mmCIF file of C-alpha atoms in Angstrom:
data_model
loop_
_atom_site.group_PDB
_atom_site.id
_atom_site.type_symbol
_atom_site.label_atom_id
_atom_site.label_comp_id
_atom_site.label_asym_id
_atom_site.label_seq_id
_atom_site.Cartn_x
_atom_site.Cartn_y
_atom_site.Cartn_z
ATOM 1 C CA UNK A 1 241.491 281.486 101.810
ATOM 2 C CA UNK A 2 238.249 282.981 100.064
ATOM 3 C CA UNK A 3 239.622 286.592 100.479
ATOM 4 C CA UNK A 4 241.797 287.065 97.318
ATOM 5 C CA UNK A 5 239.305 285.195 95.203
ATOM 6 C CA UNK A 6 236.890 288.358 96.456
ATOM 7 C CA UNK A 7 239.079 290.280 96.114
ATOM 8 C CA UNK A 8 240.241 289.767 92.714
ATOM 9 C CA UNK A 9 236.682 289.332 91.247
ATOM 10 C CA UNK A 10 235.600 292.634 92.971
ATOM 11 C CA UNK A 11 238.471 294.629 91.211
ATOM 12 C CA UNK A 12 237.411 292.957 87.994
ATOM 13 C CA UNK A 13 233.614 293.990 88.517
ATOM 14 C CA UNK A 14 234.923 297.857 89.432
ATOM 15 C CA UNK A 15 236.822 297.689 86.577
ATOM 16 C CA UNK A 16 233.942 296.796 84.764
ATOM 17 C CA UNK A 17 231.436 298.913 85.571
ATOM 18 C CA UNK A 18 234.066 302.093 85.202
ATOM 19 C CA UNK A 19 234.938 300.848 81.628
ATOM 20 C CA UNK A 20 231.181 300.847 80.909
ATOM 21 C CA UNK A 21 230.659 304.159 82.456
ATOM 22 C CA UNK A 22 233.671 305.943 80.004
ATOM 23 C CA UNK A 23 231.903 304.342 77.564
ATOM 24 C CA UNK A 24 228.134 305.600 78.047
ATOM 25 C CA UNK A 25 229.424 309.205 78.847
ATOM 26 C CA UNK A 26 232.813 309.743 76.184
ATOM 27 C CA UNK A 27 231.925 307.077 73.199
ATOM 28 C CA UNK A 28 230.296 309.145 70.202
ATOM 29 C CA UNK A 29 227.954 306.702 69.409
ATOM 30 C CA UNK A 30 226.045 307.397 72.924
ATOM 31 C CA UNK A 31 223.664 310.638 72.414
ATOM 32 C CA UNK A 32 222.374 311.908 76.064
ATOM 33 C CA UNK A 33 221.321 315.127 75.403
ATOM 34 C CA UNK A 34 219.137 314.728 71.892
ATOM 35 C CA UNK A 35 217.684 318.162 71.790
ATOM 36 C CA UNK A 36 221.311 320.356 71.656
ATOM 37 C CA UNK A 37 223.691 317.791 69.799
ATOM 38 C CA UNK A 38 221.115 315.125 68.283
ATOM 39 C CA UNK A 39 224.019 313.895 65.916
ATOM 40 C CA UNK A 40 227.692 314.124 68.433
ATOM 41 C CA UNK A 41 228.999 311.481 65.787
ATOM 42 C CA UNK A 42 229.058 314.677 63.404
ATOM 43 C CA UNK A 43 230.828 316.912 65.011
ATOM 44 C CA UNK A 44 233.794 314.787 66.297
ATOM 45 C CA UNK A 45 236.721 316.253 64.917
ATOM 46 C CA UNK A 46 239.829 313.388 63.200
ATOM 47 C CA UNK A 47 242.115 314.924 66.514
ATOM 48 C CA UNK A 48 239.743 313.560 68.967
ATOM 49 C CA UNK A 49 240.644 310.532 70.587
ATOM 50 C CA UNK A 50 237.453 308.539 71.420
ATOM 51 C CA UNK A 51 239.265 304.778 71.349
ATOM 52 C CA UNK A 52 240.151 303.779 75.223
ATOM 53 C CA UNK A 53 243.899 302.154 73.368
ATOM 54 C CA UNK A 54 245.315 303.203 69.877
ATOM 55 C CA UNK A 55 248.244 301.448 68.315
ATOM 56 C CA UNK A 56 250.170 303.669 66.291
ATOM 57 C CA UNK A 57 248.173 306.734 66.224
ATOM 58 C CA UNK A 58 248.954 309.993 66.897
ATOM 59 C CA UNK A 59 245.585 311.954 66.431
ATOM 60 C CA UNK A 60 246.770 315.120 66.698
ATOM 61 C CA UNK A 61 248.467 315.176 63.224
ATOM 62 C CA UNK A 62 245.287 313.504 61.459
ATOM 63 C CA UNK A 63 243.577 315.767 59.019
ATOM 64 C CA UNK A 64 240.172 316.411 58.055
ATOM 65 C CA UNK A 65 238.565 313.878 55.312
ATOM 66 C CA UNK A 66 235.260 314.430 55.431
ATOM 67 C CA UNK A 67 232.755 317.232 54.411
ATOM 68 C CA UNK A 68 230.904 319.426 56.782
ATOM 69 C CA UNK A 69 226.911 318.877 57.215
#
């Protein structure tokens, strides 16, 4: 009777762990190599997705706002 309980909390801790994962290697914020691209933040472009769910957002029409440093 114990085995869906397992079951159910072991897909939640997979699901975890891979939702932490996309995080530390797509997110922005996260800089792993600080030598080549110290600043990633900088050079994300407004078509690039980086939220795992958008409402109402089609990135690839969204223009540039910001200046170039």
């Amino acid at each position: 009777q114990l085995i869906p309980l397992f079951l159910i909390i072991g897909s939640g801790g997979v699901g975890a762990g891979l939702y932490l994962m996309r995080l530390a290697v797509f997110n922005p914020d996260v800089s792993w190599d600080k030598k080549n691209n110290p600043e990633p933040w900088n050079k994300m472009s407004p078509s690039d997705q980086y939220k795992f769910y958008s409402v109402n957002v089609d990135y690839s029409k969204l223009k540039k706002d910001r200046p170039d440093f």
